[in-house]
Coordinates of C-alpha atoms and ligand atoms in Angstrom, one line a residue:
X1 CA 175.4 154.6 298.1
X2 CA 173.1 155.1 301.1
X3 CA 171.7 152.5 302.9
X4 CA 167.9 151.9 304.0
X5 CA 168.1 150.7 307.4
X6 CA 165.9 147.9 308.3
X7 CA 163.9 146.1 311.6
X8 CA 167.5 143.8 312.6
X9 CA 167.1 140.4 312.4
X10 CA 168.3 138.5 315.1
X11 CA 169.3 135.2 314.5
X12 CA 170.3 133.1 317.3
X13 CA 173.4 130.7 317.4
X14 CA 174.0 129.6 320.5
X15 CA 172.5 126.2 320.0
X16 CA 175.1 125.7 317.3
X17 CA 178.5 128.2 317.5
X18 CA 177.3 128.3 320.9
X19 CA 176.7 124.8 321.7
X20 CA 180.1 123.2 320.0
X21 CA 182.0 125.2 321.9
X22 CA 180.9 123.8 325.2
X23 CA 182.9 121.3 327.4
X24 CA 180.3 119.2 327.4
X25 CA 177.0 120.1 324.4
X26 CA 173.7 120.2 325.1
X27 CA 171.4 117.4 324.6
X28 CA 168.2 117.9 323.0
X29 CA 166.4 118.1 326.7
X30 CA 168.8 121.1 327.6
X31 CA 168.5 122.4 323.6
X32 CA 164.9 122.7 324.5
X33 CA 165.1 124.6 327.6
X34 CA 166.9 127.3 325.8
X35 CA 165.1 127.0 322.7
X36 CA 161.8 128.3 325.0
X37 CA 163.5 130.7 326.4
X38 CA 165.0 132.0 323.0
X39 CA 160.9 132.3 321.8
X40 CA 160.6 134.5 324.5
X41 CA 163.3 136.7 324.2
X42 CA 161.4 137.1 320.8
X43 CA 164.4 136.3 318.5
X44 CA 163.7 136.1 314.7
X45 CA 165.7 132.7 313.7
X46 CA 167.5 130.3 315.5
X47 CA 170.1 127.9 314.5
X48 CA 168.8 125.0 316.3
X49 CA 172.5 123.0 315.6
X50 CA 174.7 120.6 313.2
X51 CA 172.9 118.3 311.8
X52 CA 175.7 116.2 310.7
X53 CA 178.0 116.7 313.7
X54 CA 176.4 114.0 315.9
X55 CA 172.9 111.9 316.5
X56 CA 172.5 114.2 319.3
X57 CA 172.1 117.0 317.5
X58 CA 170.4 115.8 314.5
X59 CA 167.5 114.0 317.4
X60 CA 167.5 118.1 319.0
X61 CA 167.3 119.9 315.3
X62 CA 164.3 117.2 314.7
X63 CA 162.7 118.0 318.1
X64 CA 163.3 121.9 318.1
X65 CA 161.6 122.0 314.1
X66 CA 159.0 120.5 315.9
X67 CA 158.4 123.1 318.5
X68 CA 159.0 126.2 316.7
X69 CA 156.4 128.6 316.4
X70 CA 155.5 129.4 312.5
X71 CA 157.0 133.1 312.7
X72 CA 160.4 132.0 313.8
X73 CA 163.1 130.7 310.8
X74 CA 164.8 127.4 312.3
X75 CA 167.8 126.9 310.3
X76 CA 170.4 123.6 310.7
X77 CA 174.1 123.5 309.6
X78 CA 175.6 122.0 306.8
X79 CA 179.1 121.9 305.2
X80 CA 179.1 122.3 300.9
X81 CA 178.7 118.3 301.2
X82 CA 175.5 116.6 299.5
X83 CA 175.4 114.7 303.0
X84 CA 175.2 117.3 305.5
X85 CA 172.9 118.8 303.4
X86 CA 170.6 115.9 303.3
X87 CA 170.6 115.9 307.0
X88 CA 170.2 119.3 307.3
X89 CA 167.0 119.1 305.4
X90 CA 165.6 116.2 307.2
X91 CA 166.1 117.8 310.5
X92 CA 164.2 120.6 310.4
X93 CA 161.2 119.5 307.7
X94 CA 159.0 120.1 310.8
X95 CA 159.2 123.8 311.0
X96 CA 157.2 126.1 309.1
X97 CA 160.0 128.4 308.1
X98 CA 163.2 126.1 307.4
X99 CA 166.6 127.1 306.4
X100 CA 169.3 125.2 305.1
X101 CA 172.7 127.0 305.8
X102 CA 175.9 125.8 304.2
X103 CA 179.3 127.5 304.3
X104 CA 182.2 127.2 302.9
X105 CA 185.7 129.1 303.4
X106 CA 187.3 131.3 300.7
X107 CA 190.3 133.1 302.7
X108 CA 193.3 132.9 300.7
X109 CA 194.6 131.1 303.5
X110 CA 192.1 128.6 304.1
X111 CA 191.5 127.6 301.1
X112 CA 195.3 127.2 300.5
X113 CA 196.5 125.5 304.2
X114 CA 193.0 124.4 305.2
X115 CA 190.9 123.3 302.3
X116 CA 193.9 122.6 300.0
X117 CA 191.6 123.3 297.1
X118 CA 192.2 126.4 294.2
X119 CA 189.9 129.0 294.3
X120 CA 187.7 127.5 291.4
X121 CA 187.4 124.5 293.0
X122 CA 186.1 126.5 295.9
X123 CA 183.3 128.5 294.0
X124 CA 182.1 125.0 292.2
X125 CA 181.8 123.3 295.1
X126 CA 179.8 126.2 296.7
X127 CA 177.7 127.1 294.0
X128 CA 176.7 123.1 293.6
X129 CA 176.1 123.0 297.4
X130 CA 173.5 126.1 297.3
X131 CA 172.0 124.7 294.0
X132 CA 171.6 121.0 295.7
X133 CA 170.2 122.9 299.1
X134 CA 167.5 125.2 297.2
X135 CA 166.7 121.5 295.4
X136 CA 166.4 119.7 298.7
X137 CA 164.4 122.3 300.7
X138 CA 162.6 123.3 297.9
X139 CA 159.5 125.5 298.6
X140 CA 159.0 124.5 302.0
X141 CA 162.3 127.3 303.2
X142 CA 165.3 129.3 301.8
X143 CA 169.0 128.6 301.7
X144 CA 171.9 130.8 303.6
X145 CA 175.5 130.8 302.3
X146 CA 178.2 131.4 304.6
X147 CA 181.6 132.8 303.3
X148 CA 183.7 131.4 305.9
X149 CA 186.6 133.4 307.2
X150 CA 185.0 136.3 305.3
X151 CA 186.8 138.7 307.6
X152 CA 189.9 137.7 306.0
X153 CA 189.3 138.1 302.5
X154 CA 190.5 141.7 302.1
X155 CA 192.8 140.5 299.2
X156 CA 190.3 138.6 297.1
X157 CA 187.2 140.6 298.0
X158 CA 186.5 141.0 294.0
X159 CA 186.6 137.6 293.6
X160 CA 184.3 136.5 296.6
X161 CA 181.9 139.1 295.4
X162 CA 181.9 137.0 291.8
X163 CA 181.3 133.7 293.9
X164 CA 178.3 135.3 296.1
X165 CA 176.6 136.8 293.2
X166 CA 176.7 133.0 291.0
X167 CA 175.3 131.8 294.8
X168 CA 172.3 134.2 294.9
X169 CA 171.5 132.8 290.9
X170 CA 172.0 129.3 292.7
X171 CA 169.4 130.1 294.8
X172 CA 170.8 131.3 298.4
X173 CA 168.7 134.1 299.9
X174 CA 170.6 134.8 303.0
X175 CA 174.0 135.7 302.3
X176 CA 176.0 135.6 305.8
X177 CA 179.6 137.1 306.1
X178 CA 181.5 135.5 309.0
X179 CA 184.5 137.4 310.9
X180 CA 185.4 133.8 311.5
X181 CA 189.1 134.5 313.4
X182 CA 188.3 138.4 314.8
X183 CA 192.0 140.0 312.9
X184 CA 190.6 142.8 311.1
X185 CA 189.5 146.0 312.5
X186 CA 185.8 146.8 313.1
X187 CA 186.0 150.0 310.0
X188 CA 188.0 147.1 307.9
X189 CA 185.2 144.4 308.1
X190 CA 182.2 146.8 307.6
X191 CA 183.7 148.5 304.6
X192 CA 183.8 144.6 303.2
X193 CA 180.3 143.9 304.4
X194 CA 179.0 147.1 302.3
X195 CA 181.1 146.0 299.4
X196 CA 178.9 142.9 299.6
X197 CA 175.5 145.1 300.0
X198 CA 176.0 147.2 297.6
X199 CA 177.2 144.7 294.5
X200 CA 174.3 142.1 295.5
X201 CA 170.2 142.9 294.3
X202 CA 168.4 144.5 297.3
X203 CA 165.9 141.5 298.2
X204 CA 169.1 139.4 299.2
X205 CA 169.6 139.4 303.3
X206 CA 173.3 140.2 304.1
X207 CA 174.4 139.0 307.8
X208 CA 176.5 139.3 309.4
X209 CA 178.3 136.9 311.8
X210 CA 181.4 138.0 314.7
X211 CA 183.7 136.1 316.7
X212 CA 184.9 138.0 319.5
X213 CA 188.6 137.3 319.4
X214 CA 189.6 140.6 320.3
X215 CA 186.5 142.0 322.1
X216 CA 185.4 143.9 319.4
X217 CA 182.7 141.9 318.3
X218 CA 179.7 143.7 319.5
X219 CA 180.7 147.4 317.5
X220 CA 181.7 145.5 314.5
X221 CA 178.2 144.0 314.4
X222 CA 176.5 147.6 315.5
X223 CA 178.2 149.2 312.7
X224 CA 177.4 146.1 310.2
X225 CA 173.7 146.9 310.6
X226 CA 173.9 150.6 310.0
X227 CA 175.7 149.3 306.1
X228 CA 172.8 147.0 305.8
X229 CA 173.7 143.7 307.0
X230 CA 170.1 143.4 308.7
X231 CA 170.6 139.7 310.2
X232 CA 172.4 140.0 313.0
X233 CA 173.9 136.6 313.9
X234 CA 174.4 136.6 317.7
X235 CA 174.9 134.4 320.6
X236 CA 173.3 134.0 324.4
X237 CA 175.9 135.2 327.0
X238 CA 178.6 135.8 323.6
X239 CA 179.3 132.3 323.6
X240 CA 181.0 130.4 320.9
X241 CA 184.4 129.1 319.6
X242 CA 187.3 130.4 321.6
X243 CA 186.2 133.5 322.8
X244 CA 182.5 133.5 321.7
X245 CA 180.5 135.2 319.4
X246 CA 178.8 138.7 318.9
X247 CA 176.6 138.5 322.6
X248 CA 173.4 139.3 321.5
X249 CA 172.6 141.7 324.6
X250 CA 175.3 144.1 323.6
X251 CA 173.9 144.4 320.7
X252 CA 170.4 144.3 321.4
X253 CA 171.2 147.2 323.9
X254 CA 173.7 149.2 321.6
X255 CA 170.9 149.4 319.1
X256 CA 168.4 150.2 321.0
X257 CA 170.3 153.2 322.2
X258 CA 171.3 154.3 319.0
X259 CA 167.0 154.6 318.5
X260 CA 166.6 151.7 316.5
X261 CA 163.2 149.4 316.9
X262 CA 165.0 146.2 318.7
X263 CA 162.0 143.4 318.2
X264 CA 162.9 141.4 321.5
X265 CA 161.7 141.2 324.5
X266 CA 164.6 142.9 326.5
X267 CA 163.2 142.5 329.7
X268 CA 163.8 139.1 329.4
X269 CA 167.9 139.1 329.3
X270 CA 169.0 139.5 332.6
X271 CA 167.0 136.0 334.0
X272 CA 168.4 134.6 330.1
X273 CA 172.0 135.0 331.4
X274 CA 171.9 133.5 334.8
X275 CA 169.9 130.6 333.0
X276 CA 172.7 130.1 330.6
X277 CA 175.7 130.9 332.8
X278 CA 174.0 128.0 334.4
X279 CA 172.9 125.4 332.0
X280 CA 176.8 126.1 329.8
X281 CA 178.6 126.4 333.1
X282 CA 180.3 129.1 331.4
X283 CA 180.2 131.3 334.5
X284 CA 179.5 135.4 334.1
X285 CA 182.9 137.4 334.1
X286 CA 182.3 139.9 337.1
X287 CA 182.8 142.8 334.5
X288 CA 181.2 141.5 332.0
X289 CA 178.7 144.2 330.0
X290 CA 175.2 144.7 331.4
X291 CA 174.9 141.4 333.1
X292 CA 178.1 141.2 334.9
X293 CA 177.7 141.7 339.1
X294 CA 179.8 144.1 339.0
X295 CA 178.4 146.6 336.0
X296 CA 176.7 148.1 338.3
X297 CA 179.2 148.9 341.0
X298 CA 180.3 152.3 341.4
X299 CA 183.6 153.2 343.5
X300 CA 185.3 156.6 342.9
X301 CA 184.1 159.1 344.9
X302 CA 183.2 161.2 341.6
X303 CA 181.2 158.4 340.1
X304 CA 179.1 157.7 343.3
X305 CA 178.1 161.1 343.4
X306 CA 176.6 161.6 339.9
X307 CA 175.0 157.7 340.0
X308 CA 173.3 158.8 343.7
X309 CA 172.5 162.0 342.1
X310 CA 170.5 160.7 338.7
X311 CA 169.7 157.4 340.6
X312 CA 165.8 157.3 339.5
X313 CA 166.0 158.3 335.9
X314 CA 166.1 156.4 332.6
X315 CA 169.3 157.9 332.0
X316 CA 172.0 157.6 334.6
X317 CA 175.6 159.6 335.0
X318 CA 177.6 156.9 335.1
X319 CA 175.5 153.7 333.1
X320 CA 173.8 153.2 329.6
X321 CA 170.9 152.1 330.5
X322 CA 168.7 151.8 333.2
X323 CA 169.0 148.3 334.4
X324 CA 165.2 147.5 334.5
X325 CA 165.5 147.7 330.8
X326 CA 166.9 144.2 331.0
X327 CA 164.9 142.7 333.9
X328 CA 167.8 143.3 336.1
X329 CA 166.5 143.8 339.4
X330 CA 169.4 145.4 341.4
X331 CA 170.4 148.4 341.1
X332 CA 173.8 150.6 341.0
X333 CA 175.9 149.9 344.2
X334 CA 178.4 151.7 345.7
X335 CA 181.5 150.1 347.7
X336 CA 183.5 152.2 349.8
X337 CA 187.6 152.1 348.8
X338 CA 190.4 154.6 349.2
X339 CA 188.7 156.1 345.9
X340 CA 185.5 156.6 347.5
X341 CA 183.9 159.6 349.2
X342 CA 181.2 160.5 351.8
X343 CA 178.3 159.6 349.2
X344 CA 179.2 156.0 350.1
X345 CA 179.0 156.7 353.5
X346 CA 176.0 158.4 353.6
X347 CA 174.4 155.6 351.0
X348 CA 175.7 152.3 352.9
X349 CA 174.4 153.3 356.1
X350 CA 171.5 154.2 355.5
X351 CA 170.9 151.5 353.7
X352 CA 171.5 149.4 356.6
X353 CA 169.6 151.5 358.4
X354 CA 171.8 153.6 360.3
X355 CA 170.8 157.5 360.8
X356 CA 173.0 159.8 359.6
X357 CA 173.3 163.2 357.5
X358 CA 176.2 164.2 354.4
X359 CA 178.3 166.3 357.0
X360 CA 178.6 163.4 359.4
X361 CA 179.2 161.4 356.4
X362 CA 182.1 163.9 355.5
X363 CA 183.4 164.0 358.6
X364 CA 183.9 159.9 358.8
X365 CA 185.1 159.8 355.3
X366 CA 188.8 159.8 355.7
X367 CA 188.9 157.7 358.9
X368 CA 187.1 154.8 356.3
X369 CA 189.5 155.9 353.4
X370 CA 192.8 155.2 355.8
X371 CA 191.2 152.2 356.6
X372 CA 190.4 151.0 353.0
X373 CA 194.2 152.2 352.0
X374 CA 194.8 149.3 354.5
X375 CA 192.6 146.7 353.6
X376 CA 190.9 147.4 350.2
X377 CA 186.8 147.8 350.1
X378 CA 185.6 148.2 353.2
X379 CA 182.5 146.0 353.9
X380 CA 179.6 147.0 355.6
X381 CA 180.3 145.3 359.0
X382 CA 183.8 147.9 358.5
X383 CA 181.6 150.7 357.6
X384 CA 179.3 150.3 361.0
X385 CA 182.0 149.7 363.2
X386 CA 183.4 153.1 362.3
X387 CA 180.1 154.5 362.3
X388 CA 179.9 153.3 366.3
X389 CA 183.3 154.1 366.7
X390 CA 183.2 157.8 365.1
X391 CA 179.8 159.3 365.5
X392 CA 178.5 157.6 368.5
X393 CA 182.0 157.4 370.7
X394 CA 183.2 160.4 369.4
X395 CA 186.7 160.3 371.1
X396 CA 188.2 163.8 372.6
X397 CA 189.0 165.9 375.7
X398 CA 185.7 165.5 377.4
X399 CA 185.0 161.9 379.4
X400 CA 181.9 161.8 381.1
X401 CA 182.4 160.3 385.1
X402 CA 179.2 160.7 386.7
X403 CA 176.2 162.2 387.2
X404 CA 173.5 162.2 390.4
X405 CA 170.4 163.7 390.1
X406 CA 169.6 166.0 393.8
X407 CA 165.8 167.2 392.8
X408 CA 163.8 167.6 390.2
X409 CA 165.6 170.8 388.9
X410 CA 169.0 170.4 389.8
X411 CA 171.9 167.8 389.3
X412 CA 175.5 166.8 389.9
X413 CA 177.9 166.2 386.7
X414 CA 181.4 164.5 387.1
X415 CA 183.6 165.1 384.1
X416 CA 187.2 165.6 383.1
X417 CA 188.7 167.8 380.2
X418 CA 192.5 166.6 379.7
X419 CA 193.8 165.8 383.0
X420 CA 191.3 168.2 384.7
X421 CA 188.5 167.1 386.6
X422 CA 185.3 169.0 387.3
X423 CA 182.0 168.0 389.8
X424 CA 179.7 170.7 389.1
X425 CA 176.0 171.3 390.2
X426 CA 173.4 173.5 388.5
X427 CA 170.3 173.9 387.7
X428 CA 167.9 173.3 384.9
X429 CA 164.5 172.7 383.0
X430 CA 165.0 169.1 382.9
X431 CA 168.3 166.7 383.3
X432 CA 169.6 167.9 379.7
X433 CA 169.2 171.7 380.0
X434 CA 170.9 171.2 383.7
X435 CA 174.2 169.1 382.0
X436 CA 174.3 171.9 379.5
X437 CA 174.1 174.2 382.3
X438 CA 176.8 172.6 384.3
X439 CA 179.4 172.3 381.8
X440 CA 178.9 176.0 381.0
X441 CA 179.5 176.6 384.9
X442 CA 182.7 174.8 384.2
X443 CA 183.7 177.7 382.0
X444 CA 183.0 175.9 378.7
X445 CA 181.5 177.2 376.1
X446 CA 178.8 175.6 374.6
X447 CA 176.1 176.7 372.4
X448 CA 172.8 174.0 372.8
X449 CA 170.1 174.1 370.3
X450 CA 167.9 171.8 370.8
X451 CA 167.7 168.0 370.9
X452 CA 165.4 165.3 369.6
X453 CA 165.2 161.2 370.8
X454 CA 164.1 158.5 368.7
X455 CA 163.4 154.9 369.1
X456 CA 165.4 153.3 366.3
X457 CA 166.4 149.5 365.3
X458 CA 170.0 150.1 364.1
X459 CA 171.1 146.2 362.8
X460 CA 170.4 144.3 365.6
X461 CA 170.4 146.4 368.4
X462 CA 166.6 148.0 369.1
X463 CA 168.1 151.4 371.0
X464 CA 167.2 154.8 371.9
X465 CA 168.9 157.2 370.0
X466 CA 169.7 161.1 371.2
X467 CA 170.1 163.3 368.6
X468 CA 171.7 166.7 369.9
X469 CA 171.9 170.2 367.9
X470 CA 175.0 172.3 368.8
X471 CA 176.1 175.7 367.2
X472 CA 179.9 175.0 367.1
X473 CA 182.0 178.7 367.9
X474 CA 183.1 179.3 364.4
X475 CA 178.8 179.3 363.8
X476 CA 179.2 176.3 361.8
X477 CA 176.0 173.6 363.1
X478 CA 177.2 170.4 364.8
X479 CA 175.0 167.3 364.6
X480 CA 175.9 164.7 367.7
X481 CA 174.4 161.2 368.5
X482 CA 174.4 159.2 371.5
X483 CA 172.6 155.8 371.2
X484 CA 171.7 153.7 374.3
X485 CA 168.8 151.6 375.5
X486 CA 168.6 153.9 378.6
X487 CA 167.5 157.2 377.1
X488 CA 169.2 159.1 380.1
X489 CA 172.6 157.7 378.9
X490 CA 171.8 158.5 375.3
X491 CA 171.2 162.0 376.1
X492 CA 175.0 162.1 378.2
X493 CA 176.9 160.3 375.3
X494 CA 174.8 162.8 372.8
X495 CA 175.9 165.7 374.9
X496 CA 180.2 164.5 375.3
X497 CA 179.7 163.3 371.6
X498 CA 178.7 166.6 370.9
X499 CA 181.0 168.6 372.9
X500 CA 184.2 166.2 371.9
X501 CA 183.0 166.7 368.0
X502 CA 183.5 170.9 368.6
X503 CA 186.5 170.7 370.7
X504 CA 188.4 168.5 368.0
X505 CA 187.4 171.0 365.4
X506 CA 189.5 173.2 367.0
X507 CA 192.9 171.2 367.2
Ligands
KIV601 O1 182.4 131.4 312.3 C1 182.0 130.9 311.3 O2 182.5 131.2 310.2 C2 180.9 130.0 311.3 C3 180.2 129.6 310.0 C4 179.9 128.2 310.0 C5 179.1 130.5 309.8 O3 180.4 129.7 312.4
ZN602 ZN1 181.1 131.0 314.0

């Protein structure tokens, strides 16, 4: 049978799965915090918590019904007890759209070890509860049953089938199927969850409901919606018992993607997940999807290049989306290690604001990758020093001694090659032409292009910077630097930077 795909549903838990799995809950001050934030983010229901668990939570279901805006569903949970449901009701009479949603397990093994009730006990006791839930809310909301443990009713799917469709004559409108423990595969659970769709009439709401046991939470929800399960039940940050449920950004995201019309505000999630990593001091994993400081890192040489390359565009080589789409402000870093390559280079420095071009990026590239074999990612300070110690003190041959200037036109330059020292005097244009001049007369070749200064501020140091243009003798063009706050001295170190950069070329 095919299935027509609706707008999702997204119907917020983390004030209830969420919530009780905290070290310490939330009380209805916190509750409320999050509650604002979850009318922003534009959700479609919230479960505002257990009515029954605790005064606490019955006081922030109360408070919450109270604040919710008339287009949002504000459910509370109850077990298939007349009591909880009771309490359910009274907690959120205040809102204009109220839900009542009971549960009960039918597992083969929960009902056996857990419940230690038979299977008809099981269906009376739900289809009473729904019937005593539709009673109690009446017209003012609707009722959602929970098949708890649904995942692992593979065995007895005919019979829970029966059950749910006595539940929708009872009354229940939302009929919510919970991989409760996360032990079946993703295919496994869906192919259940369109068994459900397709046996129950068409106006019923199937959700659906993921714990994340083994991380595989977010495609088996995906894949639920495209088999009709339109309510999505999801959770802030994937919180919930053990480890979480279905994070509602994943999914959000995945959707959105895949070209479906997400109605949220996803701009708003990045800022949502520092506020909740916060206020549940449940702290970010580094790697964790989308919000995670590190899903933005890049560090194989390969990767940097195509994220550099595709940098400004909605679709990037190495992300799935662009990270704007979720508020996030940064954007994709690189970090140099052993795996890196001269993209890094080029991208960290100037960043921090140090000149440079890809080919002297290249050429400094494996002096930082046998440094990071050593030491791991190199940090910027690392990546400077090597910068300073690699492009502007290029070590070689050539050491520069002295230099005297006799007129306008002519000079003195002291310098030694190996163990060979040379005092030369020549003439030139101006002081750079004449160095150029005098190494030549040394018997040196050297083919100067031209030169440029600049006045830069490189970190801290405000510096003159040389920048000299060399034709190397295999033709290939050599780039050298010499920074100094005497220009004359940044021209010298440009010139032996540039003249120790060809002559190592050579060995
Ligand atoms: O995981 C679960 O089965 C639940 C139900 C109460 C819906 O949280
Ligand atoms: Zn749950």
């Amino acid at each position: 049978m095919t299935t027509l795909i609706k707008q999702p549903f997204f119907y917020d838990i983390t004030l209830r799965d969420g919530n009780q799995s905290l070290k310490k809950p939330w009380n209805t001050a916190e509750k409320e915090i999050i509650f604002n934030y979850l009318t922003e983010l534009g959700v479609q229901g919230i479960e505002a918590g257990f009515a029954a668990a605790s005064d606490m939570d019955f006081e922030a279901c109360e408070k919450l019904a109270k604040l919710a805006p008339d287009n949002i569903v504000i459910s509370a949970l109850a077990r298939c007890v007349q009591s909880d449901i009771i309490k359910a009701a009274e907690s959120i009479k205040a809102a204009k759209k109220q839900r009542i949603h009971t549960f009960i397990a039918m597992s083969p093994f929960n009902m056996k070890y857990v419940l230690n009730k038979s299977s008809q006990e099981v269906r009376n006791q739900a289809i009473e509860a729904v019937k005593f839930a539709k009673q109690t809310i009446g017209k003012n909301g609707e009722v959602q049953f929970s098949v708890e443990h649904f995942g692992d009713c593979i065995e007895n799917i005919d019979f829970v089938i029966e059950v749910l469709k006595d539940i929708v004559n009872a009354g229940a409108t939302v009929i919510n199927l919970p991989n409760t423990v996360e032990r079946t595969r993703p295919s496994v659970f869906v192919s259940l969850v369109e068994k459900v769709y397709n046996a129950l009439p068409k106006d019923i709401i199937i959700s659906v409901h993921n714990h994340n046991d083994l991380g595989m939470a977010t495609a088996t929800t995906v894949e639920s919606y495209f088999k009709g399960a339109i309510q999505l039940e999801c959770a802030l940050n994937g919180l919930g018992e053990r480890a979480g449920n279905t994070n509602l950004y994943e999914v959000a995201v995945a959707l959105h993607n895949a070209g479906v019309d997400v109605p949220l505000n996803l701009s708003k999630i990045y800022e949502l997940a520092l506020v909740i990593a916060d206020m549940s001091n449940v702290k970010i994993y580094e790697k964790a999807p989308l919000i995670g400081p590190e899903a933005l890192a890049h560090r194989s040489g390969i990767h940097q290049d195509g994220a550099i390359k595709t940098k400004d565009m909605e679709k990037g080589a190495y992300r799935p989306i662009h990270p704007s789409l979720i508020g996030r402000k940064d954007d994709e870093k690189l970090g140099f290690t052993s795996q890196s390559g001269k993209t890094a280079i080029f991208e960290i420095l100037s960043e921090a604001g140090y000149p440079i071009t890809l080919s002297e990026a290249q050429r400094i590239a494996p002096v930082a990758k046998e440094k990071a074999e050593k030491i791991g990612e190199l940090s910027v300070k690392d990546i400077i020093d090597i910068y300073y110690n690699n492009i502007l003190n290029v070590k070689g041959a050539f050491k520069y001694i002295n230099f005297e200037k006799l007129d306008e036109k002519t000079i003195k330059l002291k310098f030694s090659y190996k163990d060979n020292i040379y005092d030369m005097e020549a003439f030139g244009n101006g002081p750079i032409d004449a160095c150029i001049n005098a190494i030549k007369k040394a018997g040196f070749d050297c083919e100067f292009v031209n030169y440029e200064q600049k006045a830069l501020n490189m970190g801290s140091d405000a510096t003159g910077m040389t920048i000299m243009y060399f034709n190397a003798p295999n033709g290939i063009a050599i780039i050298s630097r010499g920074a100094d706050e005497n220009t004359f001295s940044a021209n010298i170190k440009a010139i032996f930077n540039g003249l120790n950069i060809i002559d190592n070329m050579k060995n």
